[in-house]
PDB file of C-alpha atoms in Angstrom:
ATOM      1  CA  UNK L 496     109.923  68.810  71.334  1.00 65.00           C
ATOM      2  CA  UNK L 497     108.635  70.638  74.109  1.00 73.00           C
ATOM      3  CA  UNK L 498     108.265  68.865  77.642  1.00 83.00           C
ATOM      4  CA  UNK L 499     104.884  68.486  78.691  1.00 91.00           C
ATOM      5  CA  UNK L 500     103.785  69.187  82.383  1.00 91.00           C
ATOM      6  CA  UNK L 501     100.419  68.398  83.499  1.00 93.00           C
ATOM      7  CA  UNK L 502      99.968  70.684  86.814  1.00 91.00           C
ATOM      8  CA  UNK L 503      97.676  69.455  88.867  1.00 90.00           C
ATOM      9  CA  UNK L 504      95.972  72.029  91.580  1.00 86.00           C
ATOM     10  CA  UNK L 505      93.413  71.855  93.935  1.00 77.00           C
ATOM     11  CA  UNK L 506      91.437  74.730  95.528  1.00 68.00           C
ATOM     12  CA  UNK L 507      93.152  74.068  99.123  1.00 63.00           C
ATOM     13  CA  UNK L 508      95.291  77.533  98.726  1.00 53.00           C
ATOM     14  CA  UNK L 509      98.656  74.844  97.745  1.00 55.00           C
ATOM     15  CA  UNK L 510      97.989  76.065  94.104  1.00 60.00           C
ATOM     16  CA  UNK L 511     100.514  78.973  95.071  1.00 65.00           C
ATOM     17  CA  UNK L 512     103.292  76.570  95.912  1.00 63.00           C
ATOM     18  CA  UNK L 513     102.881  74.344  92.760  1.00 68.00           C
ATOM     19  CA  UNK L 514     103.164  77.970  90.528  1.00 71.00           C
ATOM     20  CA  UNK L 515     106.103  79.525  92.476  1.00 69.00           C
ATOM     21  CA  UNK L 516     108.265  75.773  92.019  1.00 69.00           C
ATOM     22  CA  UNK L 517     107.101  75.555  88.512  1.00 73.00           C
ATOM     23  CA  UNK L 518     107.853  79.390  87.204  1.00 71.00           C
ATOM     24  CA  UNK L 519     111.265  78.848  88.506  1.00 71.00           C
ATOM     25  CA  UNK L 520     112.511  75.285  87.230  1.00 73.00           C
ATOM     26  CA  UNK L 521     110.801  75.239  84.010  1.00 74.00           C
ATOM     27  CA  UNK L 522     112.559  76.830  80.772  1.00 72.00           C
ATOM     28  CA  UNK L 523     109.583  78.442  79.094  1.00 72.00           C
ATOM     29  CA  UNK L 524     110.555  77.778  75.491  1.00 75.00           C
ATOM     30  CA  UNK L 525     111.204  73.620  76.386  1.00 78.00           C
ATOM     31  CA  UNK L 526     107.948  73.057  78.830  1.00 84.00           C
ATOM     32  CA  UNK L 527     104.664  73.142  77.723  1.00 90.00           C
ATOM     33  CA  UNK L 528     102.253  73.008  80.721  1.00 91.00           C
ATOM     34  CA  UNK L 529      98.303  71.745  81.204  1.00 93.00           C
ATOM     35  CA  UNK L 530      96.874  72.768  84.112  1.00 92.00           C
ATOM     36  CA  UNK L 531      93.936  70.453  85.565  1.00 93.00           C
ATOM     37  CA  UNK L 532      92.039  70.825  88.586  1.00 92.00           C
ATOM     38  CA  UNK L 533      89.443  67.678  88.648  1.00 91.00           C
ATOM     39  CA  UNK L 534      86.733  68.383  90.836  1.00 89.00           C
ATOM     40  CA  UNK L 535      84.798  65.998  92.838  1.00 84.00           C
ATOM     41  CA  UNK L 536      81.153  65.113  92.358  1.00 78.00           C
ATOM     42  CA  UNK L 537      79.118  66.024  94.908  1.00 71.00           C
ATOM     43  CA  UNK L 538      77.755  62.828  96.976  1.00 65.00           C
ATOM     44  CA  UNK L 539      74.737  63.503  99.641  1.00 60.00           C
ATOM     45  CA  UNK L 540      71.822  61.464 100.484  1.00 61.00           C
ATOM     46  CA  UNK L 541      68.311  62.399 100.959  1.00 58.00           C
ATOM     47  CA  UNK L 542      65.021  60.509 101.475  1.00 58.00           C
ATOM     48  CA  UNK L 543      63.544  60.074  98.160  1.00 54.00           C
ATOM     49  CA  UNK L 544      60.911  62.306  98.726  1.00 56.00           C
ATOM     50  CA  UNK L 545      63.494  65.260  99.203  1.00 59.00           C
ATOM     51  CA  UNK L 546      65.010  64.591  95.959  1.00 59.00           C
ATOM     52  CA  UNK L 547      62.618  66.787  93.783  1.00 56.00           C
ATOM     53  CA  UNK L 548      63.474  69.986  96.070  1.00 57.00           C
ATOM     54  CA  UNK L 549      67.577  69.008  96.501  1.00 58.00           C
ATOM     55  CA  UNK L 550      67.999  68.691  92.597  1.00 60.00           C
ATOM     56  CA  UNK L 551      67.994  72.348  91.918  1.00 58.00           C
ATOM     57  CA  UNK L 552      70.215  73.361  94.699  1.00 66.00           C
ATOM     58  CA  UNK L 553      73.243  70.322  94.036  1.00 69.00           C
ATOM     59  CA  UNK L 554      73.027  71.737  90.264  1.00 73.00           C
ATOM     60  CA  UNK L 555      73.766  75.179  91.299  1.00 77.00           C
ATOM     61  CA  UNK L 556      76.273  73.888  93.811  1.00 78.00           C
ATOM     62  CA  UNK L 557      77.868  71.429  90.966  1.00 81.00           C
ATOM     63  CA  UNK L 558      78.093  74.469  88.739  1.00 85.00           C
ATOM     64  CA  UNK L 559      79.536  76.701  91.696  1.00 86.00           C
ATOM     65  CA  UNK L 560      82.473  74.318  91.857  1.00 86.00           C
ATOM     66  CA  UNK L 561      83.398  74.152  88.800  1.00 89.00           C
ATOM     67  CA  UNK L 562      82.968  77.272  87.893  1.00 90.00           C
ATOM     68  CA  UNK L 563      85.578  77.879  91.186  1.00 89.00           C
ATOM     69  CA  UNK L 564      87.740  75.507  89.336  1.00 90.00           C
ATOM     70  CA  UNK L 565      87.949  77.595  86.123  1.00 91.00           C
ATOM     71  CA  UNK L 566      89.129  80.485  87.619  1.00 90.00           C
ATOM     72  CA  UNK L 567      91.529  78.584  89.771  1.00 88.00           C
ATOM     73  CA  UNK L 568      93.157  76.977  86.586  1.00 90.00           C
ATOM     74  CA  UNK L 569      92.683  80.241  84.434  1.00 90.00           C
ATOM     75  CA  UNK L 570      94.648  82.195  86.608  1.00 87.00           C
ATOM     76  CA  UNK L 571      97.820  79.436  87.065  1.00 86.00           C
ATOM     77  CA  UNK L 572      97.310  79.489  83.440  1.00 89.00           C
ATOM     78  CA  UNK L 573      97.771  82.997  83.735  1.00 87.00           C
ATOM     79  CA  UNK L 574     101.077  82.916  85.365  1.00 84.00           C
ATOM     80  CA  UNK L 575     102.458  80.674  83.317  1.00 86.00           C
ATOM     81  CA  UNK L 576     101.937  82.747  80.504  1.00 88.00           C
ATOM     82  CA  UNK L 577     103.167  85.428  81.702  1.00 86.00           C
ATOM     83  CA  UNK L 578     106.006  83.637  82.687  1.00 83.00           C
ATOM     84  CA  UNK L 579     106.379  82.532  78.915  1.00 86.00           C
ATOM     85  CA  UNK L 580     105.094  79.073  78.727  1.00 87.00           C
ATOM     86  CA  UNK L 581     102.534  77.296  76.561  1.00 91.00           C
ATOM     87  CA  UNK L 582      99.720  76.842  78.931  1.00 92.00           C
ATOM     88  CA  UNK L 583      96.473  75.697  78.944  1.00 93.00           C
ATOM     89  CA  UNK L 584      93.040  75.308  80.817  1.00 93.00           C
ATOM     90  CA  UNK L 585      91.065  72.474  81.875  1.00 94.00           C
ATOM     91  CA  UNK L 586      88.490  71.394  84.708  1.00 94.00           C
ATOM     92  CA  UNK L 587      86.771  67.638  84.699  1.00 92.00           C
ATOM     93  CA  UNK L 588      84.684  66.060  86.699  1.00 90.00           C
ATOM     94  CA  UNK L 589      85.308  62.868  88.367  1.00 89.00           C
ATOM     95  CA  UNK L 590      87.210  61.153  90.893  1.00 88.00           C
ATOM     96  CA  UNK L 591      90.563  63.221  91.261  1.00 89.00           C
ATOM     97  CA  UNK L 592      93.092  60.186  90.840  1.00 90.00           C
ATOM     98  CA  UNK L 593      91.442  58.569  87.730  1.00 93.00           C
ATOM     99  CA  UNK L 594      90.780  62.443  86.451  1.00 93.00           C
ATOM    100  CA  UNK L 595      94.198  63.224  86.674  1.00 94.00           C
ATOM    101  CA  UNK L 596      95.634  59.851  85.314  1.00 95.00           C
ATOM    102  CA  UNK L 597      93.527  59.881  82.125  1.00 95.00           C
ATOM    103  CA  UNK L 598      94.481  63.320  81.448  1.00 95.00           C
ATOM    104  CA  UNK L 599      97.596  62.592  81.577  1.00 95.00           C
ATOM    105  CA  UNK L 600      97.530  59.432  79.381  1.00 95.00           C
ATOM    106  CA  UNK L 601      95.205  61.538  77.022  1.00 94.00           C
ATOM    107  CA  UNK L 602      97.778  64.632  76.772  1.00 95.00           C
ATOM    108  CA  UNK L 603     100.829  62.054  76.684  1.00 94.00           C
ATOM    109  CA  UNK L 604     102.477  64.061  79.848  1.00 94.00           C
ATOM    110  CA  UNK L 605     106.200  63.558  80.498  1.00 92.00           C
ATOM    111  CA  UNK L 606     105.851  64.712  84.166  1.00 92.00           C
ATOM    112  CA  UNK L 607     102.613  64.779  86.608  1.00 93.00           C
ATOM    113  CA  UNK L 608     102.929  67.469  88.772  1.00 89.00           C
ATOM    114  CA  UNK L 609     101.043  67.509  92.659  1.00 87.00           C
ATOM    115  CA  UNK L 610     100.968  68.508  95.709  1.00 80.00           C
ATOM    116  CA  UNK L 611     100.697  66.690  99.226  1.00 77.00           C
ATOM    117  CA  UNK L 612      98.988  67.640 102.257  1.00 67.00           C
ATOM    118  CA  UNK L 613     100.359  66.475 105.190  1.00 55.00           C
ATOM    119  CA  UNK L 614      97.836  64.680 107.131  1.00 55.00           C
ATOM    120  CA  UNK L 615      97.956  63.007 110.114  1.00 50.00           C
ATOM    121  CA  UNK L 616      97.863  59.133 110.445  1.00 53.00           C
ATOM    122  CA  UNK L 617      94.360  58.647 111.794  1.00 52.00           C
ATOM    123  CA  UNK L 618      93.533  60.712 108.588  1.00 50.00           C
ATOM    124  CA  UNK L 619      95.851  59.284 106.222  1.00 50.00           C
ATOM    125  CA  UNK L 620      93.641  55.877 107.585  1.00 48.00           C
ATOM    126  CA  UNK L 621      90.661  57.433 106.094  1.00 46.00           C
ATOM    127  CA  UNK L 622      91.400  59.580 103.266  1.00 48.00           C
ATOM    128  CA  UNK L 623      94.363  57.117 101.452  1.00 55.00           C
ATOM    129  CA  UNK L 624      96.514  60.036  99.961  1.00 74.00           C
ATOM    130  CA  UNK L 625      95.516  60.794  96.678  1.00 83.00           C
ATOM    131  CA  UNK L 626      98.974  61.869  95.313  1.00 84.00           C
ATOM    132  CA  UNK L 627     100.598  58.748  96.747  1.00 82.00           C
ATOM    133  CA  UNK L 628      97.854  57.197  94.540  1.00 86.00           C
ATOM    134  CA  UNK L 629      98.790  59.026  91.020  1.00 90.00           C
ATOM    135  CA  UNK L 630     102.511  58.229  91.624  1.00 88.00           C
ATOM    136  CA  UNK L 631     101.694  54.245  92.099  1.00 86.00           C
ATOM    137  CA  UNK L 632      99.697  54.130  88.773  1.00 89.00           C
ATOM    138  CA  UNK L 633     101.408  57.483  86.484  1.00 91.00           C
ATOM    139  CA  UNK L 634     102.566  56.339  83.180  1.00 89.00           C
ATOM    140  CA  UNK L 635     105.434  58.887  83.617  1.00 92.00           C
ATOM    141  CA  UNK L 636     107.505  60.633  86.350  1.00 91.00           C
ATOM    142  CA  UNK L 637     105.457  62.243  89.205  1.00 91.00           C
ATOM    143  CA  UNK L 638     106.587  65.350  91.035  1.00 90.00           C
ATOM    144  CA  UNK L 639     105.375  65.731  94.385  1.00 88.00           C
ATOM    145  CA  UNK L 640     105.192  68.748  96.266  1.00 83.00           C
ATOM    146  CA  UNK L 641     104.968  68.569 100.119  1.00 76.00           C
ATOM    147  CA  UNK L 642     102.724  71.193 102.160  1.00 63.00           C
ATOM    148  CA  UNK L 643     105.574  71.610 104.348  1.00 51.00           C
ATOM    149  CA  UNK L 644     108.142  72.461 101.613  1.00 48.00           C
ATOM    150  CA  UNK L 645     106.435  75.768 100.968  1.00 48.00           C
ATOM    151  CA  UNK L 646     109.093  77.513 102.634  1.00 45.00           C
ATOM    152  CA  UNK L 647     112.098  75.759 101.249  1.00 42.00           C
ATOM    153  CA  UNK L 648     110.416  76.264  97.497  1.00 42.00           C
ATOM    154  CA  UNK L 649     109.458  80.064  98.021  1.00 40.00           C
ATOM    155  CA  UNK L 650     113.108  80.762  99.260  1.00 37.00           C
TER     156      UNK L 650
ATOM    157  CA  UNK T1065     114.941  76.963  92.965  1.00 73.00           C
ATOM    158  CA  UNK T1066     116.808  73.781  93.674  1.00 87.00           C
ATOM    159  CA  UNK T1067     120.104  74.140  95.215  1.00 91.00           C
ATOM    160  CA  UNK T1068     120.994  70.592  96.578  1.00 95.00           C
ATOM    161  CA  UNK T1069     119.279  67.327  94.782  1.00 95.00           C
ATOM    162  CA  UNK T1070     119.602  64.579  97.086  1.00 95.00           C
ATOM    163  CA  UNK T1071     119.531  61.176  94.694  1.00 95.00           C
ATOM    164  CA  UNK T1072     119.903  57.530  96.447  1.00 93.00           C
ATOM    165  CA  UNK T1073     120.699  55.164  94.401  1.00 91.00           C
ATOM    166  CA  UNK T1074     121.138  51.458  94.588  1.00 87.00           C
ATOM    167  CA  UNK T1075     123.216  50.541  91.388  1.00 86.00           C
ATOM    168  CA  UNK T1076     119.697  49.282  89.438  1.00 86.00           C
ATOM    169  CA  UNK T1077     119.022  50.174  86.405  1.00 86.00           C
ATOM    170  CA  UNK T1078     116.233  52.560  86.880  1.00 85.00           C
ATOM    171  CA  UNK T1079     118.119  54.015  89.864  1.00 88.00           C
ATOM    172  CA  UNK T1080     120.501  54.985  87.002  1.00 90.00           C
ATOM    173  CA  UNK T1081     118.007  56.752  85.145  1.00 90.00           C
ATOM    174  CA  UNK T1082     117.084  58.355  87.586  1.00 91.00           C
ATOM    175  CA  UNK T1083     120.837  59.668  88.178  1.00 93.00           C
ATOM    176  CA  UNK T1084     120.731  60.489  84.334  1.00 92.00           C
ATOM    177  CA  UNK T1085     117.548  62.188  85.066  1.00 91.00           C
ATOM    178  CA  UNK T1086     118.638  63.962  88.544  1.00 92.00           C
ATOM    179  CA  UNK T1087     121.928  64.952  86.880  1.00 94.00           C
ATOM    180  CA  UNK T1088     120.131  66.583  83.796  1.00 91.00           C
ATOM    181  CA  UNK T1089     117.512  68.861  86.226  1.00 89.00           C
ATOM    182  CA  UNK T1090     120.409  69.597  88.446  1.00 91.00           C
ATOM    183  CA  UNK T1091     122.194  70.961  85.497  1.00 91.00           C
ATOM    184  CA  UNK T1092     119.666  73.244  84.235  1.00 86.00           C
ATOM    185  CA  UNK T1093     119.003  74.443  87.436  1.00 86.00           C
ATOM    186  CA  UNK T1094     122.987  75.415  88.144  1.00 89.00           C
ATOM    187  CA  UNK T1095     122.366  73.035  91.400  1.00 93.00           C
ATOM    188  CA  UNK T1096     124.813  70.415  93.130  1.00 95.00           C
ATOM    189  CA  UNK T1097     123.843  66.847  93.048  1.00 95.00           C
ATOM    190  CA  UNK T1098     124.315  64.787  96.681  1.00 96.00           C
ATOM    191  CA  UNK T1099     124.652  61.105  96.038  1.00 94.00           C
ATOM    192  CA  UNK T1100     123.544  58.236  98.476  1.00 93.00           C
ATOM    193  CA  UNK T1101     123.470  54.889  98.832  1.00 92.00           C
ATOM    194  CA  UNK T1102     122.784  52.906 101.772  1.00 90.00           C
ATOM    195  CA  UNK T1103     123.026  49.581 102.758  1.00 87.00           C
ATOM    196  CA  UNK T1104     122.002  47.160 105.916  1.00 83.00           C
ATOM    197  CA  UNK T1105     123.850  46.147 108.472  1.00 82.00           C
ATOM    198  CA  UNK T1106     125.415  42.692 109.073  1.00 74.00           C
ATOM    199  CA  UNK T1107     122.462  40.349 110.513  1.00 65.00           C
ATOM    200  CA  UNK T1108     123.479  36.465 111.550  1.00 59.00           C
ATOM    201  CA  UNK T1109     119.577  36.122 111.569  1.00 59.00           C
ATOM    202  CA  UNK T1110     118.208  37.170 108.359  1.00 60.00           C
ATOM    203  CA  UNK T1111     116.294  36.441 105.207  1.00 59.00           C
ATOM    204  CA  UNK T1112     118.814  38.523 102.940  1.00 62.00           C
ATOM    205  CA  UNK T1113     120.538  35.620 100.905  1.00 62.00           C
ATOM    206  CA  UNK T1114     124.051  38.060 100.699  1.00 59.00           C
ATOM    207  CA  UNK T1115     123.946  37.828 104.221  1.00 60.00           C
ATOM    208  CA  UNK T1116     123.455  34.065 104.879  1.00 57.00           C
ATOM    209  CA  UNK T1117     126.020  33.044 102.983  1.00 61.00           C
ATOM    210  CA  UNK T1118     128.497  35.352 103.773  1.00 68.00           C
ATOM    211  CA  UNK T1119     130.519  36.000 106.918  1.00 72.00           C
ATOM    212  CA  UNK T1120     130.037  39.266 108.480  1.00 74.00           C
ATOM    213  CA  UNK T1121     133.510  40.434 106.701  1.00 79.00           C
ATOM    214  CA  UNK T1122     132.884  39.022 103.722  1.00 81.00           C
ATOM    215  CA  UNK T1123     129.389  41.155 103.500  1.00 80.00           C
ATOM    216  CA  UNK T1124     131.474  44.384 104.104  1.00 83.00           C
ATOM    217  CA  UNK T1125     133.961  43.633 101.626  1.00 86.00           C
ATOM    218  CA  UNK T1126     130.880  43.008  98.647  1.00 84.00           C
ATOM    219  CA  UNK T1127     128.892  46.031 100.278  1.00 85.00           C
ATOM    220  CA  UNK T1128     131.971  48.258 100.262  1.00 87.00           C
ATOM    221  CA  UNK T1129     132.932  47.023  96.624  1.00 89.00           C
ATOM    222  CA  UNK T1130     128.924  47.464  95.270  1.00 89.00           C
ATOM    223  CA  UNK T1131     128.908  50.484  96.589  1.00 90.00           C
ATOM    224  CA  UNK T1132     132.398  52.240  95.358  1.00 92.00           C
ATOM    225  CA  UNK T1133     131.299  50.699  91.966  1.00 91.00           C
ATOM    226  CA  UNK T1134     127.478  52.533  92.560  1.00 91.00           C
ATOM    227  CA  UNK T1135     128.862  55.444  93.741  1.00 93.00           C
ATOM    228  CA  UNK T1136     132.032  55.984  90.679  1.00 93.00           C
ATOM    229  CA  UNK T1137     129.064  55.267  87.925  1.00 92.00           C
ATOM    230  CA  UNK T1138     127.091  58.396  89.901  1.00 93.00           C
ATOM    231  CA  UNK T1139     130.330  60.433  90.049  1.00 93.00           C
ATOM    232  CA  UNK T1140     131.156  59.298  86.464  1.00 93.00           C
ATOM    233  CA  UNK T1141     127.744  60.312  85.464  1.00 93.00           C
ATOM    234  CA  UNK T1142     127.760  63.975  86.933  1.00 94.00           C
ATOM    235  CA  UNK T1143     131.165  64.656  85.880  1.00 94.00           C
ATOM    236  CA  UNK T1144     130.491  64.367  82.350  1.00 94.00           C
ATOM    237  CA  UNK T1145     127.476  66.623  82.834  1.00 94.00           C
ATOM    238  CA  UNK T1146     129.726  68.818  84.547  1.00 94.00           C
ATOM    239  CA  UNK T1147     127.408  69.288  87.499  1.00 95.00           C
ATOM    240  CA  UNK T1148     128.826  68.688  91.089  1.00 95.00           C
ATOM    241  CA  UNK T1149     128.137  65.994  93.032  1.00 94.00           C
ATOM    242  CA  UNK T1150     129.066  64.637  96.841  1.00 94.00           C
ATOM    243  CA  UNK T1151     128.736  61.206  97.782  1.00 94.00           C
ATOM    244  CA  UNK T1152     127.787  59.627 100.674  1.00 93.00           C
ATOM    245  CA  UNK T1153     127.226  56.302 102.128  1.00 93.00           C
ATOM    246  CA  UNK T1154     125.294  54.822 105.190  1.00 91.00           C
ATOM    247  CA  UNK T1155     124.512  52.126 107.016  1.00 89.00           C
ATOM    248  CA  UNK T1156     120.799  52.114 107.964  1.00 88.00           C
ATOM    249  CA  UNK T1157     118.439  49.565 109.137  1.00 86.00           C
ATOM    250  CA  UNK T1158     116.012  51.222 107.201  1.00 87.00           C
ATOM    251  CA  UNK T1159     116.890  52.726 104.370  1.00 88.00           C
ATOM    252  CA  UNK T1160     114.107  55.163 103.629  1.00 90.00           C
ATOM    253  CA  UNK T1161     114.776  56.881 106.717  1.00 92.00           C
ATOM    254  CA  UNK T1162     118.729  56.730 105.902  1.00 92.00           C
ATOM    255  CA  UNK T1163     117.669  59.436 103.039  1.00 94.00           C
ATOM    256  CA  UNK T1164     115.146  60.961 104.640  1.00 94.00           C
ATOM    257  CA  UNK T1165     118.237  61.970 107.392  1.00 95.00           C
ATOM    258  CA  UNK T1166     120.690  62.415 104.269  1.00 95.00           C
ATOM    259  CA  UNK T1167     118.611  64.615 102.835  1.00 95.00           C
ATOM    260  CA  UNK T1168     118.199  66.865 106.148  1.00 94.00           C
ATOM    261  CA  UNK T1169     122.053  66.573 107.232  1.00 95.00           C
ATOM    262  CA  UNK T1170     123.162  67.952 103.712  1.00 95.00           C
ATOM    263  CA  UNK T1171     120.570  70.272 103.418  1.00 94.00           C
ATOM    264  CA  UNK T1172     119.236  68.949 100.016  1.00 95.00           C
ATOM    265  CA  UNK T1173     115.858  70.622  99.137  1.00 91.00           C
ATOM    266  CA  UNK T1174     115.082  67.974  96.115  1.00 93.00           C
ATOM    267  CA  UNK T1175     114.720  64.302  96.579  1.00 94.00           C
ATOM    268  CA  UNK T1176     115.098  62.604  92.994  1.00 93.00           C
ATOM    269  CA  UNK T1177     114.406  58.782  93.296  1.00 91.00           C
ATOM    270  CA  UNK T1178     113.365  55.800  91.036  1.00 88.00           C
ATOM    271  CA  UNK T1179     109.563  54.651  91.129  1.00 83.00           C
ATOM    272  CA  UNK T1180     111.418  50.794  92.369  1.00 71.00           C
ATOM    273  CA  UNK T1181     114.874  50.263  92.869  1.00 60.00           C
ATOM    274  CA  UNK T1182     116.853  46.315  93.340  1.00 56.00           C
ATOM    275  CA  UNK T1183     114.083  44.658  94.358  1.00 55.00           C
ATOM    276  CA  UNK T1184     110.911  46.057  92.739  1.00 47.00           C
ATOM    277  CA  UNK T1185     110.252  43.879  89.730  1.00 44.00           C
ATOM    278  CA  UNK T1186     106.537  45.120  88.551  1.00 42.00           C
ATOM    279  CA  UNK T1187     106.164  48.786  86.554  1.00 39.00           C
ATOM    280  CA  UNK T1188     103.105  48.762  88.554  1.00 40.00           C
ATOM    281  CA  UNK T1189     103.414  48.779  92.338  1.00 46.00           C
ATOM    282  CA  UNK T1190     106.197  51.409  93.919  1.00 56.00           C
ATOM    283  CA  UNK T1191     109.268  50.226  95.632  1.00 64.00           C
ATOM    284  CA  UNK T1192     108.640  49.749  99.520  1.00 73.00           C
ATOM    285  CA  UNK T1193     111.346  52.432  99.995  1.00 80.00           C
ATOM    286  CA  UNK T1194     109.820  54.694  97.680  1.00 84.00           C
ATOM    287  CA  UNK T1195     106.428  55.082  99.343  1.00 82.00           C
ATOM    288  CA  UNK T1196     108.323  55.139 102.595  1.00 85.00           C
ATOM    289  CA  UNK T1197     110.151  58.081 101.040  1.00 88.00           C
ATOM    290  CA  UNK T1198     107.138  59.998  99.843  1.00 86.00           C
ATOM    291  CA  UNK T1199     105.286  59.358 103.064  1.00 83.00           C
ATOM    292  CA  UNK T1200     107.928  61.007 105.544  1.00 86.00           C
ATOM    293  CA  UNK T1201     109.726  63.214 103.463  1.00 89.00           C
ATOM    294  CA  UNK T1202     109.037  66.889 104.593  1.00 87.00           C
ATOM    295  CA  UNK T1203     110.999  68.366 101.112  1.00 90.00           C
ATOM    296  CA  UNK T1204     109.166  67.555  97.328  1.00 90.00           C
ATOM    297  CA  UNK T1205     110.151  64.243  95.678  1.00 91.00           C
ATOM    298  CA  UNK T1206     110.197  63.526  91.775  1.00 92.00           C
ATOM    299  CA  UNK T1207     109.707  59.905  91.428  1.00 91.00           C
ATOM    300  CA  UNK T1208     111.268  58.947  88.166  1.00 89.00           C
ATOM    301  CA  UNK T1209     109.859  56.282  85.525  1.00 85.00           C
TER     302      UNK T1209
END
């Protein structure tokens, strides 16, 4: 039975690192891979009168994203297939933890795979790191790739 | 690709799976397996009940013995797999940085490590040294469940 990877990228250009690892530690004919980019929905506020005139823009700007998303995944998806692997496609919408966890339980993944940025503390206050997050609540193994590996995984 | 998989271990039983795990990756990825484990110091003040009832010699004698015994199951373990494996053990107020420095002094590109080691007991929250782990490590971790 094939192993099943659930990649999970983000538009922050760390995609690249997450395909290099993977193409090179995976056996295509024993992995099978999903690859998920969840996007965030898009939180503003405007006076209530300013609604009527904001809701066509945040629609176009919702479908922007996630139509930035697609073609994120469907070219990983792309080099995975090329590499020989079972891939597939997906973009949701939703909070990227709980996105990436209920795809995960939904696809029965043996292995989460994600990516770290390296942020600084006063940051790391503020925006609690969201892969830190996935590995404390994963049903299965987690993989984490750090920003600053990049060189050690492209060598 | 992997060259060096750096995999502390504390003689728990998901620490071994996570050997078992470690051992089967390094194996399909031809790469050499770096074993640590790492234990505290000898405190006369301390909440550690091996320590409060033991004499400082006595501690090194059960720390030396728990860890030859952790350390032959890892070797045992890779041997069988036919993978190769180093082992190493240090003394470290703080263990998470003891394999962070491990893991930089041996060159290991791959930290594989159980989601709790001796003292987690819930499937929910991560070991202490874990998150410590995942925080300062500069090289990818696989945190095994």
């Amino acid at each position: 039975m094939a192993y099943k990877v659930l990649v999970a990228i983000d538009s922050t250009g760390l995609s690249e690192l997450v395909l290099t690892s993977l193409s090179k530690q995976l056996v295509p004919d024993q992995a099978e891979v999903l690859v998920l980019e969840v996007v965030e929905p898009l939180l503003y506020t405007a006076p209530p009168e300013m609604s009527p005139g904001y809701q066509p823009e945040m629609a176009a700007r919702r479908k922007e994203r996630r139509e930035q998303a697609k073609r994120i995944v469907d070219s990983a998806v792309e080099v995975f297939r090329k590499a020989g692997f079972k891939a597939e496609a997906r973009v949701s919408e939703g909070e990227i933890k709980d996105g990436v966890l209920q795809a995960a339980a939904e696809w029965g993944a043996d292995l989460i795979v994600v990516t770290s940025h390296a942020r600084k503390r006063v940051a790391k206050f503020f925006h609690r790191s969201v892969a830190q997050a996935i590995v404390h609540e994963a049903p299965c193994s987690v993989l984490v790739l750090k920003e600053l590996a990049r060189k050690v995984v492209a060598a | 690709m992997y060259k060096n998989i750096l995999i502390p271990t504390d003689g728990s039983e998901l620490a071994g799976k996570a050997v078992q795990h470690g051992t089967t990756l390094a194996k399909a990825l031809g790469a050499k397996i770096t074993a640590l484990t790492v234990s505290l110091p000898f405190h006369v003040f301390t909440f550690d009940t091996g320590m409060v009832e033991d004499t400082s010699t006595d501690y090194k004698r059960s720390v030396q013995e728990r860890t030859e015994k952790t350390l032959a199951a890892v070797a045992n373990t890779t041997k069988a797999a036919g993978v190769q494996c180093d082992t190493v053990h240090v003394q470290h107020e703080h263990p998470y940085q003891a394999i962070i420095d491990t893991a930089k002094s041996k060159g290991c590109d791959l930290i594989v490590m159980a989601s709790h080691g001796r003292r987690g007991v819930s499937a929910v929250v991560l070991g202490s040294e874990t998150v410590k782990v995942l925080t300062h490590s500069k090289i990818p971790v696989l945190v095994h469940r």
